Amino acid sequence: MDLEGARALVERQARAWEREDVSAIVAEFAPDGVLSSPGGRFEGHEALRRAATAFFAVATSVRITITSVLLTGDEGALEWTWSEARRSDGQRRTVDDGIFFTLRDDRLVSWREYFDPSGSVFSPSTGFMPVAQPEVADAVHGGEDHDAHD
């Protein structure tokens, strides 16, 4: 994949999250793809599907502004600004997000997000990040400990 293709992939991911389109989010990942973030580590299509579904159970109105996309070989990086609203009361939060990704056959095998969740309406300290809620964590992780696998 070239830089233009990587930008298109990142754009598709951003728009899929904004549309709450779980199938489109998962489709960009290889079957053994891994998404890692402060909210957890999710490996494989089923774990990714559970994580996105659980996220959308508590959050909505995602808005993403892509700032930069870089690519060297199969390794890439991007920055975007992510904004979301809590479903229960509409409270919004915005965070700058740095992401490193790895591609194989033009699909994501690794997507590693880095952002500061402290002070956010979804942070573990407020008990609202989806994986911090026991009922959502069980749905995301299928009753497993912190790491979710297919």
Short mmCIF file of C-alpha atoms in Angstrom, two decimals:
data_model
loop_
_atom_site.label_atom_id
_atom_site.label_comp_id
_atom_site.label_asym_id
_atom_site.label_seq_id
_atom_site.Cartn_x
_atom_site.Cartn_y
_atom_site.Cartn_z
CA MET A 1 0.00 0.00 0.00
CA ASP A 2 1.24 3.49 -0.78
CA LEU A 3 0.68 6.68 1.23
CA GLU A 4 -2.47 7.55 -0.72
CA GLY A 5 -3.89 4.11 0.08
CA ALA A 6 -3.01 4.50 3.77
CA ARG A 7 -4.75 7.89 3.87
CA ALA A 8 -7.82 6.32 2.27
CA LEU A 9 -7.81 3.48 4.84
CA VAL A 10 -7.56 5.97 7.73
CA GLU A 11 -10.37 8.04 6.19
CA ARG A 12 -12.56 4.91 5.91
CA GLN A 13 -11.87 4.05 9.57
CA ALA A 14 -12.73 7.60 10.68
CA ARG A 15 -15.99 7.68 8.72
CA ALA A 16 -16.96 4.16 9.90
CA TRP A 17 -16.59 5.26 13.56
CA GLU A 18 -18.63 8.39 12.83
CA ARG A 19 -21.41 6.29 11.23
CA GLU A 20 -21.29 3.72 14.07
CA ASP A 21 -20.68 1.12 11.36
CA VAL A 22 -19.19 -1.80 13.27
CA SER A 23 -18.95 -4.02 10.16
CA ALA A 24 -16.94 -1.38 8.27
CA ILE A 25 -14.64 -0.84 11.28
CA VAL A 26 -13.89 -4.56 11.54
CA ALA A 27 -13.58 -5.10 7.76
CA GLU A 28 -10.33 -3.08 7.57
CA PHE A 29 -8.62 -5.49 9.99
CA ALA A 30 -6.98 -8.80 9.12
CA PRO A 31 -8.71 -11.76 10.81
CA ASP A 32 -5.94 -11.78 13.44
CA GLY A 33 -5.79 -7.97 13.67
CA VAL A 34 -5.28 -6.31 17.05
CA LEU A 35 -6.55 -2.96 18.32
CA SER A 36 -4.83 -1.71 21.49
CA SER A 37 -5.84 1.43 23.37
CA PRO A 38 -6.13 2.67 26.95
CA GLY A 39 -9.53 0.89 26.90
CA GLY A 40 -8.04 -2.57 26.29
CA ARG A 41 -6.56 -4.96 23.76
CA PHE A 42 -8.87 -6.66 21.26
CA GLU A 43 -7.63 -9.39 18.95
CA GLY A 44 -9.57 -10.84 16.03
CA HIS A 45 -12.78 -9.87 14.31
CA GLU A 46 -15.16 -11.07 17.02
CA ALA A 47 -13.31 -9.24 19.82
CA LEU A 48 -13.15 -6.08 17.68
CA ARG A 49 -16.88 -6.36 16.95
CA ARG A 50 -17.70 -6.77 20.66
CA ALA A 51 -15.50 -3.80 21.60
CA ALA A 52 -17.01 -1.45 19.00
CA THR A 53 -20.55 -2.56 19.84
CA ALA A 54 -19.94 -2.00 23.55
CA PHE A 55 -18.42 1.42 22.84
CA PHE A 56 -21.47 2.48 20.83
CA ALA A 57 -23.77 1.30 23.63
CA VAL A 58 -22.42 4.16 25.75
CA ALA A 59 -21.12 6.71 23.23
CA THR A 60 -22.41 8.38 20.09
CA SER A 61 -21.84 11.35 17.77
CA VAL A 62 -18.19 10.54 17.07
CA ARG A 63 -16.44 13.25 15.08
CA ILE A 64 -12.89 12.78 13.78
CA THR A 65 -10.52 15.28 12.22
CA ILE A 66 -7.47 13.65 10.65
CA THR A 67 -4.35 15.78 11.08
CA SER A 68 -1.61 13.65 9.54
CA VAL A 69 -0.89 10.22 8.09
CA LEU A 70 2.60 8.80 7.55
CA LEU A 71 3.64 5.49 5.97
CA THR A 72 6.98 3.70 5.60
CA GLY A 73 6.65 0.25 4.10
CA ASP A 74 3.93 -1.55 6.06
CA GLU A 75 4.30 0.66 9.16
CA GLY A 76 2.26 3.82 9.57
CA ALA A 77 1.34 6.53 12.01
CA LEU A 78 -1.43 9.06 12.21
CA GLU A 79 -2.78 11.80 14.39
CA TRP A 80 -6.42 12.70 14.67
CA THR A 81 -8.69 14.61 16.99
CA TRP A 82 -11.52 12.45 18.28
CA SER A 83 -14.73 13.78 19.80
CA GLU A 84 -17.62 11.72 21.21
CA ALA A 85 -20.73 12.20 23.31
CA ARG A 86 -21.98 10.10 26.19
CA ARG A 87 -25.37 8.62 25.27
CA SER A 88 -26.82 9.06 28.75
CA ASP A 89 -26.51 12.85 28.92
CA GLY A 90 -24.82 14.11 25.74
CA GLN A 91 -21.65 15.20 27.56
CA ARG A 92 -18.86 15.53 24.98
CA ARG A 93 -15.16 14.89 25.26
CA THR A 94 -12.42 15.61 22.77
CA VAL A 95 -8.96 14.07 22.72
CA ASP A 96 -5.91 14.19 20.47
CA ASP A 97 -5.00 10.65 19.50
CA GLY A 98 -1.69 9.29 18.18
CA ILE A 99 -1.95 5.94 16.43
CA PHE A 100 0.66 3.54 15.07
CA PHE A 101 -0.50 0.83 12.66
CA THR A 102 0.91 -2.15 10.78
CA LEU A 103 -0.45 -3.47 7.50
CA ARG A 104 -0.37 -6.89 5.87
CA ASP A 105 -1.95 -7.38 2.45
CA ASP A 106 -3.51 -3.90 2.75
CA ARG A 107 -5.34 -4.77 5.98
CA LEU A 108 -4.66 -3.72 9.55
CA VAL A 109 -2.81 -6.28 11.67
CA SER A 110 -2.05 -3.80 14.45
CA TRP A 111 -3.65 -0.49 15.48
CA ARG A 112 -2.12 0.99 18.65
CA GLU A 113 -3.75 4.14 20.05
CA TYR A 114 -2.11 6.54 22.49
CA PHE A 115 -4.11 9.23 24.23
CA ASP A 116 -4.56 10.57 27.74
CA PRO A 117 -7.89 9.35 29.14
CA SER A 118 -7.52 11.21 32.46
CA GLY A 119 -10.17 13.79 33.16
CA SER A 120 -12.34 12.50 30.36
CA VAL A 121 -16.00 11.56 30.84
CA PHE A 122 -14.96 8.10 29.64
CA SER A 123 -11.87 7.64 31.79
CA PRO A 124 -11.41 4.72 34.19
CA SER A 125 -11.25 7.23 37.05
CA THR A 126 -14.83 8.29 36.34
CA GLY A 127 -15.91 4.71 35.74
CA PHE A 128 -17.31 5.46 32.32
CA MET A 129 -14.80 4.12 29.82
CA PRO A 130 -16.72 1.17 28.35
CA VAL A 131 -14.31 -1.51 29.58
CA ALA A 132 -14.37 0.01 33.08
CA GLN A 133 -18.08 -0.79 33.44
CA PRO A 134 -18.49 -4.41 34.59
CA GLU A 135 -21.49 -5.18 32.36
CA VAL A 136 -19.79 -3.69 29.31
CA ALA A 137 -16.44 -5.28 30.15
CA ASP A 138 -18.10 -8.70 30.26
CA ALA A 139 -19.69 -8.06 26.86
CA VAL A 140 -16.40 -6.83 25.37
CA HIS A 141 -14.15 -9.47 26.87
CA GLY A 142 -16.57 -12.39 26.86
CA GLY A 143 -15.99 -12.96 30.57
CA GLU A 144 -12.18 -13.09 30.14
CA ASP A 145 -9.62 -11.04 31.94
CA HIS A 146 -8.26 -7.79 30.44
CA ASP A 147 -7.10 -9.13 27.05
CA ALA A 148 -9.79 -10.25 24.58
CA HIS A 149 -9.07 -12.88 21.93
CA ASP A 150 -11.11 -14.87 19.39
#
